[in-house]
XYZ file of C-alpha atoms in Angstrom:
474
model
C 153.257 40.782 115.743
C 154.148 44.483 114.898
C 156.140 44.595 110.906
C 159.726 45.323 111.351
C 161.135 48.234 110.083
C 163.945 47.671 107.972
C 166.539 50.872 107.204
C 165.567 53.934 104.308
C 167.198 52.860 101.096
C 170.514 54.588 100.653
C 170.460 57.008 97.925
C 171.956 54.827 95.521
C 170.425 51.880 96.581
C 169.092 50.047 93.621
C 165.179 49.412 94.762
C 163.458 46.279 94.341
C 160.372 47.124 94.813
C 158.503 47.204 91.354
C 154.550 47.119 91.359
C 153.640 44.576 94.405
C 151.941 46.623 97.083
C 154.589 48.323 99.772
C 155.461 46.567 102.825
C 154.352 48.851 106.128
C 157.931 48.215 107.156
C 159.413 49.810 104.206
C 157.141 52.498 103.712
C 159.274 55.860 104.823
C 158.886 59.690 104.600
C 156.770 62.684 105.200
C 154.080 64.286 103.239
C 155.400 67.540 103.525
C 158.616 65.686 101.220
C 156.432 65.460 98.089
C 156.506 69.450 97.914
C 159.943 69.659 96.604
C 159.054 66.702 94.695
C 155.941 68.113 92.378
C 157.573 71.807 92.709
C 161.069 70.469 90.563
C 159.099 68.027 88.970
C 157.972 71.106 86.646
C 161.196 73.325 86.625
C 161.769 72.247 83.407
C 161.877 74.170 79.509
C 158.618 72.551 78.976
C 156.628 74.105 81.508
C 157.770 77.242 80.384
C 157.171 76.329 76.314
C 153.465 74.813 77.601
C 153.002 77.644 78.802
C 153.888 80.310 76.050
C 150.875 78.989 73.987
C 148.485 81.565 76.156
C 149.804 84.478 73.808
C 151.653 82.830 71.225
C 149.221 79.975 69.406
C 146.396 81.152 71.376
C 146.646 84.829 70.667
C 145.787 85.707 74.409
C 147.025 89.277 76.250
C 149.141 88.891 79.182
C 146.092 89.712 81.718
C 143.657 87.275 80.320
C 146.544 84.525 79.966
C 147.963 84.676 83.660
C 144.150 84.319 84.574
C 143.108 81.267 82.041
C 146.933 79.442 83.688
C 145.678 80.317 87.311
C 142.419 79.083 86.898
C 143.273 76.043 84.902
C 145.929 74.920 87.260
C 143.932 75.052 90.634
C 140.778 73.379 88.875
C 142.874 70.556 87.895
C 145.208 70.681 90.604
C 142.304 69.517 92.610
C 141.798 66.227 90.978
C 145.319 65.357 90.687
C 146.258 65.608 94.381
C 142.793 63.317 95.292
C 144.858 60.695 93.022
C 148.326 61.228 95.812
C 146.127 61.151 98.343
C 145.532 57.357 97.173
C 148.969 56.032 97.610
C 149.590 55.939 101.779
C 146.165 54.283 101.919
C 147.054 51.750 99.052
C 150.562 51.459 99.202
C 150.094 50.177 95.136
C 151.454 52.300 91.838
C 147.796 54.183 90.269
C 147.792 51.862 87.352
C 147.408 48.841 89.116
C 144.667 49.866 91.581
C 142.632 51.083 88.447
C 141.820 47.258 88.592
C 139.809 47.772 90.837
C 136.968 49.889 89.025
C 137.661 48.272 85.145
C 139.012 44.951 86.242
C 142.146 43.013 85.639
C 141.676 42.871 81.657
C 139.465 46.001 81.096
C 142.299 48.176 83.144
C 145.199 47.871 80.138
C 143.427 50.145 77.868
C 143.431 52.606 80.369
C 147.267 51.605 81.116
C 148.576 51.641 77.756
C 147.221 55.472 77.159
C 149.203 56.060 80.126
C 152.404 54.677 79.144
C 152.312 56.446 76.010
C 151.806 59.582 77.976
C 154.630 59.233 79.761
C 156.896 58.224 76.994
C 155.845 60.879 74.916
C 156.244 63.331 77.616
C 159.984 62.101 78.403
C 160.666 62.502 74.731
C 159.375 66.330 74.801
C 161.882 66.800 77.480
C 164.439 65.426 75.455
C 163.726 68.063 72.718
C 163.031 71.355 74.732
C 166.489 70.356 77.114
C 168.365 70.540 73.323
C 166.224 73.987 72.616
C 167.455 75.241 75.630
C 171.047 74.519 75.511
C 170.970 75.687 71.572
C 170.132 78.901 73.084
C 173.024 79.178 75.158
C 175.141 78.384 72.128
C 174.124 77.833 69.495
C 177.131 75.633 68.074
C 175.644 73.178 70.227
C 173.929 69.987 68.869
C 171.169 68.957 69.779
C 171.440 65.630 69.003
C 174.112 64.723 71.073
C 172.553 66.731 73.982
C 169.367 64.433 73.757
C 171.783 61.198 74.123
C 173.599 62.815 77.656
C 170.353 63.974 78.898
C 169.096 60.220 78.150
C 171.809 58.584 79.309
C 171.853 60.756 82.809
C 167.971 60.268 82.871
C 168.510 56.543 82.638
C 171.508 56.303 85.346
C 169.064 57.669 87.156
C 165.469 55.700 86.756
C 168.044 52.380 87.255
C 168.737 53.471 90.963
C 164.872 54.223 91.354
C 162.158 55.246 93.456
C 164.585 57.100 96.174
C 167.205 58.583 94.011
C 164.175 59.745 91.410
C 162.970 61.944 94.210
C 166.190 63.111 95.157
C 166.877 64.791 92.377
C 163.418 66.278 91.399
C 163.281 67.708 95.007
C 167.020 69.793 94.185
C 165.621 70.701 91.190
C 163.269 72.912 93.193
C 166.633 74.814 93.926
C 168.038 74.604 90.899
C 166.127 76.111 88.646
C 163.858 78.039 91.358
C 166.265 80.414 92.392
C 167.836 82.220 89.569
C 164.153 81.726 88.469
C 162.563 84.168 90.563
C 165.162 86.051 90.102
C 165.098 86.781 86.304
C 161.849 87.050 86.577
C 162.191 89.807 89.618
C 164.914 91.465 86.898
C 161.786 91.485 84.231
C 159.897 92.900 86.222
C 161.799 95.590 87.550
C 163.256 96.604 84.510
C 161.073 95.193 81.704
C 162.450 95.285 77.813
C 161.841 96.965 75.099
C 162.085 92.931 73.154
C 158.371 92.135 75.142
C 155.026 93.840 73.151
C 152.978 93.989 76.669
C 149.784 95.385 74.677
C 149.441 92.566 72.190
C 147.057 90.052 72.165
C 143.017 90.200 73.532
C 140.540 88.165 74.582
C 139.167 85.464 72.749
C 136.534 82.635 74.543
C 137.988 80.006 72.396
C 141.792 81.184 73.593
C 141.116 81.606 76.928
C 139.333 78.666 77.625
C 142.287 76.252 75.937
C 144.376 77.652 77.680
C 142.506 76.901 80.655
C 141.870 73.504 79.548
C 145.948 73.091 78.920
C 146.205 74.091 82.356
C 143.669 71.557 83.621
C 145.232 68.867 81.819
C 148.871 69.403 82.847
C 148.317 68.976 86.101
C 145.471 65.371 85.278
C 148.316 64.716 83.093
C 150.564 63.347 86.327
C 147.340 62.089 87.473
C 148.240 57.902 86.300
C 151.744 58.488 88.569
C 150.931 61.082 91.599
C 150.628 57.916 93.758
C 153.404 56.493 92.846
C 155.634 58.746 94.784
C 152.941 58.507 97.460
C 152.726 55.175 97.826
C 156.109 54.757 100.206
C 154.482 56.803 102.728
C 153.748 55.642 105.651
C 149.816 54.637 105.668
C 149.407 56.161 109.376
C 150.389 59.197 107.474
C 147.251 60.524 105.457
C 145.460 61.332 102.374
C 145.708 65.213 103.750
C 149.023 65.267 103.643
C 149.709 63.669 100.440
C 147.162 65.798 98.648
C 148.278 68.850 100.109
C 152.131 68.128 99.673
C 151.486 67.104 96.193
C 149.160 70.085 95.557
C 150.739 72.845 96.344
C 154.268 71.634 94.942
C 152.809 70.661 91.270
C 150.708 73.702 91.164
C 152.405 76.479 92.688
C 155.420 75.480 89.864
C 153.581 74.958 87.379
C 151.684 78.649 87.501
C 155.529 80.400 87.954
C 156.617 78.912 85.022
C 153.263 79.087 82.366
C 153.434 82.574 83.740
C 156.861 83.182 83.128
C 156.550 81.269 79.786
C 152.936 83.699 78.373
C 155.508 87.069 78.949
C 157.828 85.334 77.099
C 155.588 84.348 74.429
C 155.340 88.478 73.951
C 158.385 88.517 72.398
C 159.533 85.554 70.782
C 160.021 84.815 67.234
C 157.710 82.202 65.873
C 157.428 79.218 68.791
C 161.074 80.152 69.686
C 160.586 80.401 73.188
C 164.000 79.648 75.256
C 165.458 82.251 71.976
C 162.920 84.650 73.708
C 164.510 83.734 77.004
C 168.139 84.290 76.259
C 168.015 87.638 74.544
C 165.886 89.045 77.171
C 167.929 88.183 79.999
C 171.735 87.621 78.043
C 174.267 86.358 80.723
C 171.488 85.649 83.554
C 169.201 83.460 80.666
C 171.666 81.575 79.945
C 172.248 80.357 83.602
C 168.667 79.953 84.016
C 168.602 77.686 81.054
C 171.346 75.594 81.647
C 169.718 74.690 84.580
C 166.367 74.471 82.833
C 168.213 71.643 80.870
C 169.836 69.288 84.082
C 166.162 69.921 85.161
C 164.537 68.394 82.128
C 167.066 65.240 82.943
C 165.915 65.164 86.698
C 162.262 65.601 85.377
C 162.667 62.481 82.771
C 164.000 60.324 84.938
C 160.443 60.731 86.553
C 158.298 60.034 83.342
C 160.968 57.146 82.355
C 160.400 55.509 86.372
C 156.320 55.292 85.849
C 156.604 55.114 82.301
C 158.275 51.748 83.652
C 155.973 50.617 85.792
C 152.695 51.207 83.606
C 154.692 48.882 81.194
C 155.555 46.264 84.030
C 151.928 46.688 84.906
C 150.985 45.584 81.485
C 153.613 42.380 81.533
C 151.601 41.286 84.788
C 148.053 42.426 82.760
C 149.077 39.439 80.396
C 150.785 37.085 83.544
C 148.995 37.474 86.480
C 150.625 36.835 89.698
C 153.842 37.414 87.841
C 155.650 40.738 90.111
C 158.668 41.886 88.124
C 161.982 41.867 90.093
C 165.323 44.361 89.225
C 165.856 42.450 86.197
C 162.494 43.424 84.615
C 162.599 47.037 85.597
C 166.539 47.324 84.754
C 165.620 46.300 80.459
C 162.504 47.491 80.310
C 163.985 51.012 81.294
C 166.465 50.875 79.151
C 164.161 50.356 76.507
C 161.767 52.269 77.043
C 164.737 55.377 77.300
C 165.555 53.854 73.333
C 162.309 54.465 72.592
C 161.986 58.349 73.864
C 165.102 58.652 72.163
C 163.577 57.734 68.522
C 160.577 59.901 69.016
C 162.759 62.603 70.307
C 165.490 62.741 67.243
C 162.784 62.151 64.614
C 160.619 65.196 66.466
C 159.723 67.393 63.452
C 160.245 71.032 63.555
C 156.549 72.678 64.472
C 156.892 70.616 67.728
C 154.737 73.379 69.812
C 152.292 73.138 67.386
C 152.501 68.742 67.307
C 153.166 69.250 71.419
C 150.115 70.782 71.762
C 147.891 68.382 69.566
C 149.307 66.073 71.799
C 148.325 66.974 74.607
C 145.309 67.509 73.967
C 144.762 64.153 73.301
C 145.488 62.860 75.971
C 143.180 65.308 77.872
C 140.034 64.068 76.075
C 141.317 60.227 77.328
C 142.225 60.617 80.359
C 139.837 62.737 82.149
C 136.568 59.858 81.646
C 139.590 58.072 83.710
C 139.927 60.462 86.586
C 136.608 60.681 87.346
C 135.790 57.099 87.641
C 138.579 56.988 89.768
C 138.332 59.215 91.845
C 134.172 58.504 91.923
C 134.841 55.241 92.324
C 137.879 55.458 95.307
C 136.077 58.422 97.537
C 132.354 57.740 96.767
C 131.798 54.546 95.827
C 134.595 52.117 98.419
C 135.636 54.741 100.794
C 139.520 53.849 99.809
C 138.208 50.378 100.449
C 139.996 47.847 98.537
C 140.929 44.593 98.682
C 144.639 44.384 97.351
C 145.350 41.181 96.997
C 142.511 40.465 94.385
C 144.326 42.832 91.834
C 146.953 40.160 91.724
C 144.950 37.241 91.061
C 144.724 35.586 87.667
C 141.032 35.826 87.562
C 140.822 39.343 89.188
C 139.253 38.564 91.953
C 136.040 40.345 93.211
C 136.801 42.556 90.360
C 136.734 40.392 87.858
C 138.832 40.489 84.473
C 136.423 42.985 82.891
C 134.077 46.117 84.361
C 131.551 46.108 81.257
C 129.747 49.116 84.027
C 132.703 50.816 83.815
C 133.816 50.756 79.918
C 130.910 51.187 79.076
C 130.574 54.358 80.951
C 134.337 55.644 79.958
C 133.236 54.776 76.105
C 129.873 57.056 76.865
C 132.222 59.850 78.075
C 134.373 59.735 75.171
C 131.922 59.850 72.798
C 130.255 62.536 74.251
C 133.202 65.070 74.304
C 133.665 64.345 70.947
C 131.134 67.313 69.555
C 133.261 69.734 71.818
C 136.269 68.795 70.460
C 138.507 71.054 69.191
C 141.957 69.349 67.426
C 143.813 70.317 64.365
C 142.425 67.112 62.717
C 138.389 67.788 64.416
C 136.426 70.356 65.664
C 133.340 68.909 66.621
C 130.428 71.072 65.535
C 128.991 72.224 69.368
C 132.707 73.565 69.925
C 132.220 75.188 66.331
C 128.796 76.829 67.455
C 130.460 78.048 70.710
C 133.336 79.798 68.762
C 135.728 77.336 68.605
C 136.009 77.156 72.433
C 137.239 73.965 74.064
C 135.099 72.236 76.811
C 135.275 68.955 75.995
C 137.193 67.780 78.779
C 134.228 69.039 81.208
C 131.701 67.307 79.582
C 133.885 64.140 79.705
C 134.395 64.901 83.288
C 131.063 65.641 84.476
C 128.862 62.385 82.023
C 131.843 60.141 83.077
C 131.180 60.550 87.230
C 127.700 61.177 86.593
C 126.900 57.752 84.202
C 129.355 55.422 86.651
C 127.900 56.403 90.372
C 124.293 55.267 90.366
C 125.216 52.688 88.600
C 128.657 51.286 90.805
C 126.928 51.943 93.754
C 123.299 50.025 92.894
C 126.006 46.902 90.854
C 128.665 46.619 92.884
C 128.522 43.943 95.404
C 132.093 44.920 96.563
C 131.260 48.761 97.518
C 129.032 47.057 100.106
C 130.437 44.327 101.453
C 134.239 46.485 101.947
C 136.511 45.307 104.638
C 138.217 48.058 105.942
C 136.772 52.221 105.712
C 139.667 54.873 105.096
C 138.585 58.345 105.511
C 139.122 61.302 102.728
C 142.144 62.950 102.559
C 140.144 66.319 103.985
C 139.493 63.459 107.285
C 142.661 61.995 107.685
C 144.979 63.234 110.240
């Protein structure tokens, strides 16, 4: 007997689901809606500040900065969108699905890393939202902005999935329209404050910026399927892939490019101040829109960090499915932590933020490679979802020694190629301080995991339901 489909939830209705599989009767939406969501998700001042790294911290000329921005995001976006394509098929948060590779207990490390990442992005958005409004009027107290932004984000996140999706979609128009107008003004009129011929090419700077673009996309990998999991299963993975890819990559490239231009006029790290100085009243309008968009974007980070925290809770108490009360309490607690971090942020925020992103890259890349290889090449999208919630991990067990070993090997393989403020590997130094550790980690993890998983996984040989790849789905 077919499952009865319930009415689509209202915008301000409190979401009832948390980390359990989404019943088919509650699935709704279309893949193209993901484009607006992920386009709006990047409409924050943090995206602009990150793009400015190309011409400030890395010293690239504008043409080389743009090439690095495009290549890094286009390449990294492929892996990110392949994760998004898992959502309609499985109907569960991405971090629950990690149990299919690492086991119930083994996946906890990956979930913890993702949780730290989301909280870090949350705090970062609070900081740059304050910077944006201070650039509009230096009498504004950035600490007060932090509190207001956090409260607004909290109210959105408490309502849950439906409202979070709606406000991020609105951000695409709220910021996108005036932003495109600003870029047209800069292109037509130019500005004497922009040193167009500043910078040059360096191998280290180019590949470091390319890596920033790739990690920006891959940093979304642990939660893109959180937003595609509500799509009907028959919508297929291809729509989720392209909807997420086009929205996320196009908006990131647009704002990274703007950041690279502003970096040519910025004094030190004051990218938001350069924006206001270059564009006057129009720039200030966009900065206010940026600050509002940072709030909506933070509701996404808050929502996904909540799912990760609840996943860790269920990991400690297998079989426990948290309800609305647990979701509300967890969301409030995570907002409090994010505010605490944001209020204590140091003056050299831009450099510290880059170090934070770099470390995330090294840790997330091997997980992403293992997950994608396991899903598309080993299990072909076929998992027994109910086993993810069993006390013993079901057929996936508590620990998957093979996956954890591969993960550790890939992490170690990256060390000689790392470039950070704390440590630079000998091979990275020999390559002129070029950061290719992310590429090494991805290739090693995927290449080592594939033969081990195919040879040692009885689950792959007894798959119950074949699921097509995104390119084959329709």
